[in-house]
Amino acid sequence: MLTDALPRVRLGDLPTPVEELPRLTRALGGPRLFIKRDDQTGLASGGNKTRKLEFTVAEALRQGADTLITVGGVQSNHCRQTAAAAARCGLRCIVVLRGQAPTTWNGNLLLDHLLGARVVFSGNRTREEVAEEVAKAEEASGHHPHVIPVGASNAVGAVGFVAAIEELDSQLKERKLHADRVVFASSSFGTQAGLCVGAKAIGFKGQLAAIAIDSPREELQTQVAEIAAATSRRLGLQMSFSPNEVVGYDGYLGAGYAIMGEPEREAISLMARCEGILLDPVYTGRAMAGLIDLIRTGEFGKDETIVFWHTGGSAALFAYADQLLAGANLDR
Ligand SMILES: Cc1ncc(COP(=O)(O)O)c(C=O)c1O
């Protein structure tokens, strides 16, 4: 494995399963669809951050940290998994969330609390600024904080997805499958950067097709190439990455980050009813909505084999209950 030399704390139930989606494939009239179940990584309801945190927490422990501090949105899956990872490793955790405290603590926010994290809201200031201030206060009181960037999307965290694409590659080879594309949500870019590094290093042939969640394509391409280059350096691989080789579809940004619209609602419902699998309103719902559209418009061919990477997040569904139920006939 490319990542064997790096410190790692085992937090996830890995490898996660690869499953075929025959009913969804039929509902869409092809292509042949599979799903990589990173919603089943097992860390307090799972998700892609488990893989990044295995390397991130190991780095924090190596530096003598006793407290993890990180940042996110109110329904951050990353913060919830960081809180769980901290609990598992006997560390304290502080999460700095954007904006003001909501009146109802639900979904991931409720779980942050249950998992023992201290929750701080950034108000009108940036989350990063508040996190730095919190870290200084922790140091002043004798603690050793370690600040993890949003989404753990730096060269340390992205390494988790270098290992992940190796994992998927060996699962596909074992089943004599070839993926024409791997489709996934991209937001803070670490998942995509890690996948790009691993894919290039092992010669993975499928296209890595990101659905942008909240950024225009050019920004996604530049950021992914940057994180990928840093990640490859961390692994001792001197690979270069150009923004042009990074694939991202930015036609599905909707009304903005974390604002669920009809495409996400349809994708969540279709996946749930065809396959009994729960997506989330912010990331995987949007990514699946993008995939469905790219299939319907013929951008992705009916004769292809596509792996959809489920990156988790279903804990956020409960915070969107009213919107998910809007217009539903509950009496049928
Ligand atoms: C469920 C889920 N999927 C996908 C992503 C995107 O991953 P990344 O931030 O590494 O691009 C995130 C986090 O941002 C997430 O919580």
GROMACS .gro file of N, CA and C in nm, residues 31-35 178-183 291 295 300-301 304-308:
model
   60
   31PRO      N    1  -2.671   0.343  -1.700
   31PRO     CA    2  -2.565   0.243  -1.705
   31PRO      C    3  -2.568   0.147  -1.585
   32ARG      N    4  -2.472   0.052  -1.585
   32ARG     CA    5  -2.463  -0.043  -1.474
   32ARG      C    6  -2.401   0.031  -1.354
   33LEU      N    7  -2.478   0.037  -1.245
   33LEU     CA    8  -2.436   0.118  -1.130
   33LEU      C    9  -2.394   0.032  -1.011
   34PHE      N   10  -2.285   0.075  -0.949
   34PHE     CA   11  -2.238   0.016  -0.823
   34PHE      C   12  -2.225   0.129  -0.721
   35ILE      N   13  -2.216   0.092  -0.594
   35ILE     CA   14  -2.197   0.193  -0.490
   35ILE      C   15  -2.087   0.148  -0.394
  178HIS      N   16  -1.465  -0.353  -1.429
  178HIS     CA   17  -1.391  -0.234  -1.471
  178HIS      C   18  -1.485  -0.115  -1.457
  179ALA      N   19  -1.443  -0.012  -1.386
  179ALA     CA   20  -1.529   0.107  -1.373
  179ALA      C   21  -1.488   0.209  -1.477
  180ASP      N   22  -1.584   0.252  -1.559
  180ASP     CA   23  -1.555   0.360  -1.654
  180ASP      C   24  -1.540   0.492  -1.581
  181ARG      N   25  -1.621   0.507  -1.474
  181ARG     CA   26  -1.614   0.631  -1.394
  181ARG      C   27  -1.642   0.601  -1.248
  182VAL      N   28  -1.584   0.687  -1.165
  182VAL     CA   29  -1.617   0.688  -1.022
  182VAL      C   30  -1.674   0.828  -0.996
  183VAL      N   31  -1.795   0.835  -0.942
  183VAL     CA   32  -1.865   0.963  -0.924
  183VAL      C   33  -1.883   0.989  -0.774
  291LEU      N   34  -2.540   1.287  -1.097
  291LEU     CA   35  -2.519   1.163  -1.173
  291LEU      C   36  -2.645   1.128  -1.253
  295ILE      N   37  -2.668   1.108  -1.665
  295ILE     CA   38  -2.716   0.987  -1.734
  295ILE      C   39  -2.833   1.025  -1.825
  300PHE      N   40  -2.319   1.067  -1.973
  300PHE     CA   41  -2.265   0.937  -1.932
  300PHE      C   42  -2.343   0.829  -2.007
  301GLY      N   43  -2.271   0.739  -2.075
  301GLY     CA   44  -2.334   0.641  -2.165
  301GLY      C   45  -2.406   0.528  -2.092
  304GLU      N   46  -2.203   0.208  -1.993
  304GLU     CA   47  -2.088   0.221  -1.901
  304GLU      C   48  -2.113   0.146  -1.771
  305THR      N   49  -2.003   0.128  -1.695
  305THR     CA   50  -2.013   0.082  -1.557
  305THR      C   51  -1.964   0.197  -1.470
  306ILE      N   52  -2.048   0.237  -1.374
  306ILE     CA   53  -2.017   0.354  -1.291
  306ILE      C   54  -2.024   0.317  -1.144
  307VAL      N   55  -1.924   0.359  -1.067
  307VAL     CA   56  -1.926   0.342  -0.922
  307VAL      C   57  -1.960   0.478  -0.859
  308PHE      N   58  -2.067   0.482  -0.783
  308PHE     CA   59  -2.102   0.602  -0.706
  308PHE      C   60  -2.042   0.586  -0.567
   0.00000   0.00000   0.00000
